[in-house]
């Protein structure tokens, strides 16, 4: 369980997050949605201790973010940041291998190698494993990054807009892998999504944010309504329900 | 292959063109050879470390003014104490005091600079180069203010020279370099992770800020050693690390540190061998290195290959 209480964040004079109180349950996929500048990525970065937090506390299970040793935390929670530019000289296999670093500290065991191969297979990267990152397309590189995050083998996985650069096949397969991870291995996945359709289709819980505050929290059925979408995004698309699925007009 | 080449150069340096008593020649040249290797490895390692924490390929401690800082500290000491007093101090004690002062100054200056401008490479380059110029200007000013005889002492201490190497310092320098290298080698896997970028490193459980300060300490020690032994080395670091990236295109610091050290030693020992023995010592080696290194620096800047 991720518990966030009283978290605010300012950059210069601008208020990015404003008194966030939020509990994300263990297990399942939680999606953060909201317009640009709502503070989704900032919140995710604070949970993953990528930025020092200013006010409030965040705990992940029994670990207090910022107070527990960094390496312990690295085995509890992994994050895929938005637009990470990794060293271009690495091969895909080497990059994914870094996901095991919190466990082996530079001396991988046979088990670590096996987990890397499994991560490569899960994301369909086995054929590309020997290729260098700078020879890949943006989408392939993104998949390699996700595979590295997966190889870190943590209870909590945070993804900041992982569908950027991905075509529809890769997007769907990534979301399916994530849902499968949540369902079969009890991982907790927190994901920032731009496309509400993906959030509606795959998330168990949707958190809608706007202007540094949380506007609504609930299941896709509760959140993806014309009223909430109008309030959060300030636009009014039609929302259709077909075969029990929510589809939002674009 | 590099290692074999280096061995050949070392042997050539030790034996070729020697006239007179071997009992004298071998220890004399041996000392110089050891000093050259220490300097070479110290500079290549410091440069690799610096490029890793700043995430770029064009900045080196020398370009950012680390060695200028060392010379300034030296000048200030001579200015404050007077050359008489300064020369009377024991060489090793004086050297260790310099290194300690250098550590404090480097951490204060470059620690703040790097924390503030890490995400803005161009600003860091500019600030660094301006700091280097400023440090050299202050040094120059002090050198003009002091007594000519005192100036001679500064001058001896602050020019790159391989012909006269402070042999007395060799033991202390060797110990310090070896411990700095040992620390670096133990950090090699951490360096690989730090090179991935700040967020990735935090995510993998590293602490980039703390590591940066530890690495700055190592760099300051290495630069102090090499500057104390032979003086500022200009573009040597940039030149040899760029070559190392060409010869061994890898992200693994274990490989990179080794190849950079070998290339660096090869450049210094081989260059000195050719200049001293073959060409009869017409030009100081540092001039040649700076000309080539400067060109490499410009090429890297223009080709924008700085990451």
Coordinates of C-alpha atoms in Angstrom, one line a residue:
Chain A
X1 CA 0.0 0.0 0.0
X2 CA 1.3 3.5 -0.9
X3 CA 0.1 6.1 1.5
X4 CA 0.6 9.8 0.7
X5 CA -0.4 12.3 3.3
X6 CA -0.2 16.1 3.2
X7 CA 2.2 16.2 0.2
X8 CA 2.8 19.6 -1.4
X9 CA 5.5 20.6 -3.8
X10 CA 6.6 23.9 -5.1
X11 CA 9.1 24.8 -7.8
X12 CA 10.1 28.4 -7.3
X13 CA 6.9 30.2 -6.6
X14 CA 4.7 27.8 -8.6
X15 CA 2.6 25.3 -6.6
X16 CA 2.9 21.9 -8.4
X17 CA 1.2 19.7 -5.8
X18 CA -1.2 21.1 -3.3
X19 CA -1.9 19.0 -0.2
X20 CA -2.2 15.5 -1.7
X21 CA -3.7 12.8 0.5
X22 CA -4.1 9.5 -1.3
X23 CA -4.0 5.8 -0.6
X24 CA -3.1 3.5 -3.4
X25 CA -4.0 -0.2 -2.6
X26 CA -1.6 -3.0 -2.9
X27 CA -2.1 -5.1 -6.0
X28 CA -3.8 -4.1 -9.2
X29 CA -3.2 -1.3 -11.6
X30 CA -3.8 2.3 -10.5
X31 CA -3.8 4.9 -13.3
X32 CA -3.2 8.6 -12.8
X33 CA -4.9 10.8 -15.4
X34 CA -5.3 14.5 -15.8
X35 CA -4.4 17.3 -18.1
X36 CA -0.8 18.4 -18.8
X37 CA 0.7 20.2 -15.8
X38 CA -1.7 18.5 -13.3
X39 CA 1.3 17.2 -11.2
X40 CA 1.0 13.5 -12.1
X41 CA 4.7 13.1 -13.0
X42 CA 5.8 15.1 -9.9
X43 CA 3.7 12.9 -7.7
X44 CA 5.2 9.8 -9.2
X45 CA 8.7 11.2 -8.9
X46 CA 8.1 12.0 -5.2
X47 CA 6.9 8.5 -4.5
X48 CA 10.0 7.1 -6.2
X49 CA 12.2 9.5 -4.3
X50 CA 13.6 10.9 -7.5
X51 CA 13.2 14.4 -6.0
X52 CA 13.6 15.4 -2.4
X53 CA 10.1 16.0 -0.9
X54 CA 9.2 19.2 0.8
X55 CA 6.2 18.7 3.0
X56 CA 4.2 15.6 3.9
X57 CA 5.1 12.0 4.1
X58 CA 4.9 9.1 1.7
X59 CA 5.2 5.4 2.8
X60 CA 5.4 2.4 0.7
X61 CA 4.3 -0.6 2.8
X62 CA 6.4 0.0 5.9
X63 CA 9.2 2.0 4.2
X64 CA 9.2 5.7 4.6
X65 CA 10.3 7.4 1.4
X66 CA 13.5 9.4 1.9
X67 CA 14.2 7.8 5.3
X68 CA 14.9 4.2 4.3
X69 CA 18.2 3.1 2.6
X70 CA 18.2 3.7 -1.1
X71 CA 19.1 0.1 -2.0
X72 CA 16.4 -1.4 0.1
X73 CA 13.9 0.9 -1.6
X74 CA 15.3 -0.1 -5.0
X75 CA 14.2 -3.7 -4.3
X76 CA 10.7 -2.6 -3.3
X77 CA 9.8 -0.1 -6.0
X78 CA 11.0 0.6 -9.5
X79 CA 10.1 3.5 -11.7
X80 CA 10.3 4.1 -15.4
X81 CA 10.7 7.9 -15.7
X82 CA 9.4 9.8 -18.6
X83 CA 11.9 10.2 -21.5
X84 CA 15.0 8.6 -20.0
X85 CA 18.0 8.9 -22.2
X86 CA 20.2 5.9 -21.3
X87 CA 23.8 5.5 -22.4
X88 CA 23.5 4.8 -26.2
X89 CA 26.5 2.4 -26.1
X90 CA 24.7 -0.2 -24.1
X91 CA 23.1 -3.2 -25.8
X92 CA 19.5 -4.1 -24.9
X93 CA 20.6 -7.0 -22.8
X94 CA 23.1 -4.8 -20.9
X95 CA 20.4 -2.2 -20.2
X96 CA 17.9 -4.8 -19.0
X97 CA 20.7 -6.3 -16.9
X98 CA 21.0 -3.1 -15.0
X99 CA 17.6 -3.8 -13.6
X100 CA 19.3 -6.5 -11.5
X101 CA 21.9 -4.2 -10.1
X102 CA 20.2 -3.6 -6.7
X103 CA 20.5 -7.3 -6.1
X104 CA 24.0 -8.2 -7.4
X105 CA 25.9 -4.8 -7.2
X106 CA 27.8 -5.5 -10.4
X107 CA 28.4 -9.3 -10.0
X108 CA 25.4 -11.0 -11.6
X109 CA 24.6 -14.6 -10.7
X110 CA 23.1 -17.2 -12.9
X111 CA 19.7 -16.3 -11.4
X112 CA 20.2 -12.7 -12.4
X113 CA 21.0 -13.7 -16.0
X114 CA 17.9 -16.0 -16.1
X115 CA 15.7 -13.1 -14.9
X116 CA 17.1 -10.8 -17.6
X117 CA 16.4 -13.4 -20.3
X118 CA 12.9 -13.8 -19.0
X119 CA 12.4 -10.0 -19.0
X120 CA 13.7 -9.9 -22.6
X121 CA 11.3 -12.7 -23.6
X122 CA 8.3 -11.1 -21.9
X123 CA 8.7 -7.9 -23.8
X124 CA 9.6 -9.5 -27.1
X125 CA 13.1 -8.2 -27.1
X126 CA 15.0 -11.5 -27.4
X127 CA 15.8 -10.9 -31.1
X128 CA 17.0 -7.4 -30.4
X129 CA 19.0 -8.3 -27.3
X130 CA 22.4 -7.8 -28.8
X131 CA 21.6 -4.6 -30.6
X132 CA 22.9 -1.3 -29.3
X133 CA 20.3 1.2 -28.0
X134 CA 21.3 3.9 -30.5
X135 CA 20.4 1.6 -33.4
X136 CA 16.8 1.1 -32.1
X137 CA 13.6 3.0 -32.8
X138 CA 12.1 5.1 -30.1
X139 CA 9.4 2.5 -29.4
X140 CA 11.9 -0.3 -29.2
X141 CA 14.1 1.7 -26.8
X142 CA 11.0 2.4 -24.7
X143 CA 10.2 -1.3 -24.6
X144 CA 13.8 -2.0 -23.4
X145 CA 13.4 0.5 -20.6
X146 CA 10.2 -1.1 -19.5
X147 CA 11.9 -4.5 -19.6
X148 CA 14.7 -3.1 -17.4
X149 CA 12.1 -1.8 -14.9
X150 CA 10.4 -5.2 -15.0
X151 CA 13.7 -7.0 -14.4
X152 CA 14.1 -5.1 -11.2
X153 CA 11.5 -7.5 -9.9
X154 CA 9.9 -5.2 -7.3
X155 CA 6.5 -5.3 -5.7
X156 CA 5.7 -1.8 -6.9
X157 CA 6.2 -0.6 -10.4
X158 CA 5.7 3.0 -11.3
X159 CA 5.5 4.0 -15.0
X160 CA 5.4 7.5 -16.3
X161 CA 3.6 7.5 -19.6
X162 CA 5.0 4.3 -20.8
X163 CA 2.9 4.3 -24.0
X164 CA 4.7 7.3 -25.5
X165 CA 6.4 6.3 -28.7
X166 CA 4.6 2.9 -28.7
X167 CA 2.3 1.8 -31.6
X168 CA -1.0 0.3 -30.9
X169 CA 0.2 -3.3 -30.9
X170 CA 3.1 -2.5 -28.5
X171 CA 0.8 -0.4 -26.3
X172 CA -1.8 -3.2 -26.0
X173 CA 0.8 -5.8 -25.4
X174 CA 2.5 -3.7 -22.7
X175 CA -0.8 -3.1 -20.9
X176 CA -1.7 -6.8 -21.1
X177 CA 1.7 -7.7 -19.6
X178 CA 1.1 -5.2 -16.8
X179 CA -2.4 -6.5 -16.1
X180 CA -1.0 -10.1 -16.1
X181 CA 1.7 -9.0 -13.7
X182 CA -0.8 -7.5 -11.3
X183 CA -3.2 -10.4 -11.5
X184 CA -0.9 -13.4 -11.4
X185 CA 2.1 -12.1 -9.3
X186 CA 0.3 -9.6 -7.1
X187 CA 2.4 -6.7 -8.2
X188 CA 1.2 -3.1 -7.7
X189 CA 1.4 -1.0 -10.8
X190 CA 1.0 2.8 -10.7
X191 CA 0.9 4.3 -14.2
X192 CA 0.5 7.8 -15.6
X193 CA -1.6 7.6 -18.8
X194 CA -2.6 10.2 -21.3
X195 CA -5.2 8.1 -23.1
X196 CA -8.3 7.7 -21.0
X197 CA -9.4 4.8 -23.1
X198 CA -6.4 2.8 -21.9
X199 CA -7.0 3.8 -18.3
X200 CA -10.7 2.8 -18.6
X201 CA -9.8 -0.6 -20.2
X202 CA -7.0 -1.7 -18.0
X203 CA -6.9 0.1 -14.7
X204 CA -8.6 -1.1 -11.5
X205 CA -8.4 2.3 -9.9
X206 CA -8.3 5.7 -11.6
X207 CA -7.1 8.8 -9.9
X208 CA -8.0 12.0 -11.7
X209 CA -5.7 15.0 -11.0
X210 CA -6.0 18.7 -11.9
X211 CA -3.9 21.7 -10.9
X212 CA -1.9 19.8 -8.2
X213 CA -5.0 18.4 -6.5
X214 CA -6.9 15.1 -6.7
X215 CA -10.3 15.6 -8.2
X216 CA -11.7 12.2 -8.1
X217 CA -10.8 8.6 -7.3
X218 CA -12.6 5.5 -8.2
X219 CA -13.2 2.6 -10.5
X220 CA -13.2 3.3 -14.3
X221 CA -17.0 3.1 -14.3
X222 CA -17.2 5.9 -11.7
X223 CA -14.6 8.1 -13.1
X224 CA -14.9 7.9 -16.8
X225 CA -18.2 9.8 -17.0
X226 CA -19.0 12.9 -19.1
X227 CA -19.2 15.0 -15.9
X228 CA -15.8 14.0 -14.5
X229 CA -14.1 14.3 -17.9
X230 CA -15.6 17.7 -18.4
X231 CA -14.4 18.8 -15.0
X232 CA -10.9 17.4 -15.3
X233 CA -10.0 18.0 -18.9
X234 CA -12.3 21.0 -19.7
X235 CA -13.6 19.4 -22.8
X236 CA -16.8 17.5 -23.4
X237 CA -16.4 14.3 -25.5
X238 CA -19.2 11.7 -25.7
X239 CA -18.7 8.6 -23.8
X240 CA -20.1 5.3 -25.2
X241 CA -20.6 2.1 -23.4
X242 CA -20.3 -0.9 -25.7
X243 CA -20.4 -4.5 -24.5
X244 CA -19.8 -3.2 -20.9
X245 CA -16.6 -1.3 -22.1
X246 CA -16.2 2.4 -21.8
X247 CA -15.1 4.2 -24.9
X248 CA -14.4 7.8 -25.1
X249 CA -14.9 9.8 -28.2
X250 CA -11.8 11.5 -29.7
Chain B
X1 CA 48.0 -5.2 -27.6
X2 CA 48.2 -1.8 -26.0
X3 CA 50.0 -3.4 -23.0
X4 CA 52.6 -4.9 -25.3
X5 CA 53.2 -1.6 -27.0
X6 CA 53.5 0.1 -23.7
X7 CA 56.1 -2.5 -22.5
X8 CA 58.1 -1.9 -25.7
X9 CA 58.1 1.8 -25.1
X10 CA 59.1 1.4 -21.5
X11 CA 62.0 -0.8 -22.4
X12 CA 63.0 1.5 -25.1
X13 CA 62.8 4.5 -22.8
X14 CA 64.9 2.7 -20.1
X15 CA 67.7 1.4 -22.4
X16 CA 68.0 3.2 -25.6
X17 CA 70.8 5.8 -26.1
X18 CA 72.2 5.4 -22.7
X19 CA 75.8 6.3 -22.3
X20 CA 77.8 5.6 -19.2
X21 CA 77.2 3.7 -16.1
X22 CA 74.1 1.4 -16.1
X23 CA 73.9 1.5 -12.3
X24 CA 73.3 5.2 -12.6
X25 CA 71.1 5.2 -15.8
X26 CA 68.6 2.6 -14.8
X27 CA 67.5 4.1 -11.4
X28 CA 67.6 7.6 -12.8
X29 CA 65.4 6.7 -15.8
X30 CA 63.4 4.2 -13.8
X31 CA 62.3 7.0 -11.4
X32 CA 61.2 9.2 -14.3
X33 CA 59.4 6.3 -15.9
X34 CA 57.5 5.5 -12.7
X35 CA 56.5 9.2 -12.4
X36 CA 55.4 9.3 -16.0
X37 CA 53.2 6.2 -15.6
X38 CA 51.7 7.6 -12.3
X39 CA 50.9 10.9 -14.0
X40 CA 49.4 9.2 -17.1
X41 CA 47.2 6.9 -15.1
X42 CA 46.1 9.6 -12.6
X43 CA 45.1 11.9 -15.4
X44 CA 43.2 9.4 -17.5
X45 CA 41.4 8.1 -14.4
X46 CA 40.5 11.6 -13.2
X47 CA 39.2 12.4 -16.7
X48 CA 37.0 9.3 -17.0
X49 CA 35.6 9.9 -13.5
X50 CA 34.9 13.5 -14.3
X51 CA 33.2 12.7 -17.5
X52 CA 31.0 10.1 -15.8
X53 CA 29.7 12.5 -13.1
X54 CA 29.1 15.3 -15.6
X55 CA 27.6 13.0 -18.2
X56 CA 29.5 14.3 -21.2
X57 CA 32.6 13.7 -23.2
X58 CA 34.2 17.1 -23.6
X59 CA 34.8 18.3 -20.1
X60 CA 38.0 17.2 -18.3
X61 CA 39.3 18.3 -14.9
X62 CA 42.0 20.3 -16.7
X63 CA 39.5 22.2 -18.8
X64 CA 37.4 23.0 -15.7
X65 CA 40.5 24.3 -14.0
X66 CA 41.3 21.7 -11.4
X67 CA 45.1 22.0 -12.0
X68 CA 44.8 25.8 -12.2
X69 CA 43.3 25.6 -8.7
X70 CA 46.3 23.5 -7.5
X71 CA 48.8 26.1 -8.9
X72 CA 46.8 28.9 -7.3
X73 CA 47.0 27.2 -3.9
X74 CA 50.7 26.8 -4.4
X75 CA 51.2 30.4 -5.3
X76 CA 49.1 31.7 -2.4
X77 CA 51.2 29.6 -0.1
X78 CA 54.5 31.0 -1.4
X79 CA 53.0 34.5 -1.4
X80 CA 51.8 34.1 2.2
X81 CA 54.8 32.3 3.6
X82 CA 57.6 33.6 1.5
X83 CA 59.8 31.4 -0.7
X84 CA 62.5 31.0 1.9
X85 CA 60.0 29.6 4.4
X86 CA 58.3 27.5 1.7
X87 CA 61.4 25.9 0.4
X88 CA 62.4 25.0 3.9
X89 CA 59.3 22.9 4.5
X90 CA 59.8 19.2 3.8
X91 CA 58.7 18.2 0.3
X92 CA 56.3 15.4 1.3
X93 CA 54.7 17.3 4.1
X94 CA 54.2 20.3 1.9
X95 CA 52.8 18.1 -0.8
X96 CA 50.3 16.5 1.6
X97 CA 49.2 19.9 2.9
X98 CA 48.7 21.0 -0.7
X99 CA 46.5 18.0 -1.4
X100 CA 44.4 18.6 1.6
X101 CA 43.9 22.3 0.7
X102 CA 43.2 21.2 -2.8
X103 CA 40.5 18.8 -1.6
X104 CA 38.7 21.5 0.4
X105 CA 38.9 24.1 -2.4
X106 CA 37.8 21.6 -5.1
X107 CA 34.9 20.4 -3.1
X108 CA 33.7 23.9 -2.3
X109 CA 34.1 25.2 -5.8
X110 CA 33.3 22.3 -8.1
X111 CA 30.9 20.7 -5.7
X112 CA 28.6 23.7 -5.8
X113 CA 29.2 24.3 -9.5
X114 CA 28.3 20.7 -10.4
X115 CA 25.2 20.5 -8.2
X116 CA 23.9 23.8 -9.7
X117 CA 24.6 23.3 -13.4
X118 CA 24.5 19.5 -13.9
X119 CA 21.5 19.6 -16.1
X120 CA 22.7 22.3 -18.3
X121 CA 25.9 21.2 -20.0
X122 CA 26.6 24.4 -21.9
X123 CA 26.3 26.5 -18.8
X124 CA 28.6 24.1 -17.0
X125 CA 31.2 24.3 -19.8
X126 CA 31.1 28.0 -19.8
X127 CA 31.2 28.4 -16.1
X128 CA 34.0 25.9 -15.9
X129 CA 36.2 27.5 -18.5
X130 CA 35.6 30.9 -17.0
X131 CA 36.6 29.6 -13.5
X132 CA 39.7 28.1 -15.1
X133 CA 40.6 31.5 -16.7
X134 CA 39.8 33.3 -13.4
X135 CA 42.0 31.0 -11.4
X136 CA 44.9 31.4 -13.9
X137 CA 44.4 35.2 -13.9
X138 CA 44.5 35.4 -10.1
X139 CA 47.6 33.2 -10.1
X140 CA 49.2 35.4 -12.7
X141 CA 48.4 38.5 -10.7
X142 CA 49.9 37.0 -7.5
X143 CA 53.0 35.9 -9.4
X144 CA 53.6 39.4 -10.7
X145 CA 53.1 40.9 -7.2
X146 CA 55.7 38.6 -5.5
X147 CA 59.4 38.9 -5.4
X148 CA 61.2 37.7 -8.6
X149 CA 63.1 35.1 -6.6
X150 CA 59.9 33.8 -5.1
X151 CA 58.4 33.8 -8.6
X152 CA 61.2 31.4 -9.7
X153 CA 60.0 29.0 -7.0
X154 CA 56.4 29.2 -8.3
X155 CA 57.6 28.8 -11.8
X156 CA 59.5 25.6 -11.1
X157 CA 56.4 24.2 -9.4
X158 CA 53.8 25.2 -12.0
X159 CA 55.0 24.3 -15.5
X160 CA 54.5 21.0 -17.2
X161 CA 57.9 19.4 -17.4
X162 CA 58.9 15.8 -17.7
X163 CA 62.6 16.4 -17.9
X164 CA 62.8 17.4 -14.2
X165 CA 60.5 15.4 -12.1
X166 CA 60.3 15.8 -8.4
X167 CA 61.7 12.4 -7.5
X168 CA 61.4 13.0 -3.7
X169 CA 57.6 13.1 -4.1
X170 CA 57.5 9.9 -5.9
X171 CA 56.8 7.6 -3.0
X172 CA 54.1 9.7 -1.5
X173 CA 52.6 10.2 -5.0
X174 CA 52.6 6.5 -5.7
X175 CA 50.9 5.7 -2.5
X176 CA 48.2 8.3 -3.0
X177 CA 47.6 7.4 -6.6
X178 CA 47.4 3.7 -5.9
X179 CA 44.8 4.3 -3.1
X180 CA 42.8 6.6 -5.4
X181 CA 42.9 4.0 -8.1
X182 CA 41.9 1.2 -5.7
X183 CA 38.9 3.3 -4.7
X184 CA 38.0 3.9 -8.3
X185 CA 38.3 0.3 -9.2
X186 CA 36.0 -0.8 -6.4
X187 CA 33.5 1.8 -7.7
X188 CA 33.6 0.6 -11.3
X189 CA 30.1 -1.0 -11.2
X190 CA 28.7 2.0 -9.4
X191 CA 30.2 4.2 -12.1
X192 CA 28.4 2.2 -14.7
X193 CA 25.1 2.8 -12.9
X194 CA 25.8 6.5 -12.3
X195 CA 26.6 6.9 -16.1
X196 CA 23.0 5.9 -16.8
X197 CA 21.8 9.3 -15.5
X198 CA 20.6 10.6 -12.2
X199 CA 17.0 9.3 -12.2
X200 CA 18.1 5.8 -13.4
X201 CA 20.8 5.7 -10.7
X202 CA 18.4 6.6 -7.9
X203 CA 16.0 4.1 -9.2
X204 CA 18.6 1.4 -9.0
X205 CA 19.4 2.3 -5.4
X206 CA 22.5 4.5 -5.9
X207 CA 22.9 7.9 -4.3
X208 CA 24.2 10.2 -7.1
X209 CA 24.8 13.3 -4.9
X210 CA 26.9 11.5 -2.3
X211 CA 28.8 9.6 -5.0
X212 CA 29.5 12.8 -6.8
X213 CA 31.3 14.2 -3.8
X214 CA 33.2 11.0 -3.2
X215 CA 34.3 11.0 -6.9
X216 CA 35.3 14.7 -6.7
X217 CA 37.6 13.8 -3.8
X218 CA 39.2 11.1 -5.8
X219 CA 39.6 13.4 -8.8
X220 CA 41.1 16.1 -6.6
X221 CA 43.7 13.7 -5.2
X222 CA 44.6 12.4 -8.7
X223 CA 44.9 15.9 -10.2
X224 CA 47.0 17.1 -7.2
X225 CA 49.4 14.2 -7.6
X226 CA 49.9 14.7 -11.3
X227 CA 50.2 18.5 -11.0
X228 CA 52.7 18.2 -8.2
X229 CA 54.8 15.8 -10.1
X230 CA 54.9 17.4 -13.5
X231 CA 52.7 20.5 -13.6
X232 CA 49.4 21.2 -15.4
X233 CA 48.8 18.7 -18.3
X234 CA 46.3 20.6 -20.4
X235 CA 44.5 18.5 -23.0
X236 CA 46.2 15.2 -22.2
X237 CA 43.1 13.8 -20.4
X238 CA 40.7 14.8 -23.1
X239 CA 43.0 13.4 -25.8
X240 CA 43.6 10.0 -24.2
X241 CA 40.0 9.4 -23.0
X242 CA 38.6 10.3 -26.5
X243 CA 41.1 7.8 -27.9
X244 CA 40.0 5.2 -25.4
X245 CA 36.4 5.7 -26.4
X246 CA 37.4 5.2 -30.1
X247 CA 39.5 2.1 -29.3
X248 CA 37.1 0.5 -26.9
X249 CA 33.5 1.8 -27.5
X250 CA 31.9 0.5 -24.4
X251 CA 29.9 1.7 -21.5
X252 CA 31.7 -0.5 -19.0
X253 CA 34.0 1.5 -16.8
X254 CA 36.2 -1.5 -16.0
X255 CA 37.2 -1.6 -19.7
X256 CA 37.2 2.1 -20.2
X257 CA 39.4 2.8 -17.2
X258 CA 41.9 0.2 -18.3
X259 CA 42.1 1.2 -21.9
X260 CA 42.3 4.9 -21.0
X261 CA 45.1 4.3 -18.5
X262 CA 47.1 2.2 -21.1
X263 CA 46.6 4.8 -23.9
X264 CA 47.6 7.5 -21.5
X265 CA 50.7 5.8 -20.3
X266 CA 51.6 4.9 -23.9
X267 CA 51.2 8.5 -25.0
X268 CA 53.3 9.9 -22.2
X269 CA 56.0 7.2 -22.2
X270 CA 56.1 6.8 -25.9
X271 CA 55.9 10.5 -26.6
X272 CA 58.7 11.2 -24.1
X273 CA 60.7 8.4 -25.5
X274 CA 60.4 9.7 -29.1
X275 CA 61.1 13.3 -28.1
X276 CA 64.0 12.6 -25.7
X277 CA 65.8 9.8 -27.5
X278 CA 64.8 10.0 -31.2
X279 CA 64.2 13.7 -31.9
X280 CA 66.7 14.9 -29.4
X281 CA 64.4 16.8 -27.1
X282 CA 63.6 19.8 -29.3
X283 CA 60.0 20.4 -28.1
X284 CA 58.5 19.8 -24.7
X285 CA 56.0 16.9 -25.0
X286 CA 53.2 19.0 -23.4
X287 CA 53.2 21.3 -26.4
X288 CA 52.6 18.5 -28.8
X289 CA 49.9 17.0 -26.6
X290 CA 48.2 20.4 -26.3
X291 CA 48.2 21.0 -30.0
X292 CA 46.6 17.6 -30.8
X293 CA 44.3 17.7 -27.7
X294 CA 43.1 21.2 -28.6
X295 CA 42.2 20.1 -32.1
X296 CA 40.4 17.0 -30.7
X297 CA 38.4 19.4 -28.3
X298 CA 37.3 21.5 -31.2
X299 CA 36.3 18.5 -33.3
X300 CA 34.3 17.1 -30.4
X301 CA 32.5 20.4 -29.9
X302 CA 31.8 20.9 -33.6
X303 CA 30.6 17.3 -34.1
X304 CA 28.5 17.7 -31.0
X305 CA 29.6 14.3 -29.8
X306 CA 29.7 15.3 -26.2
X307 CA 27.5 12.7 -24.6

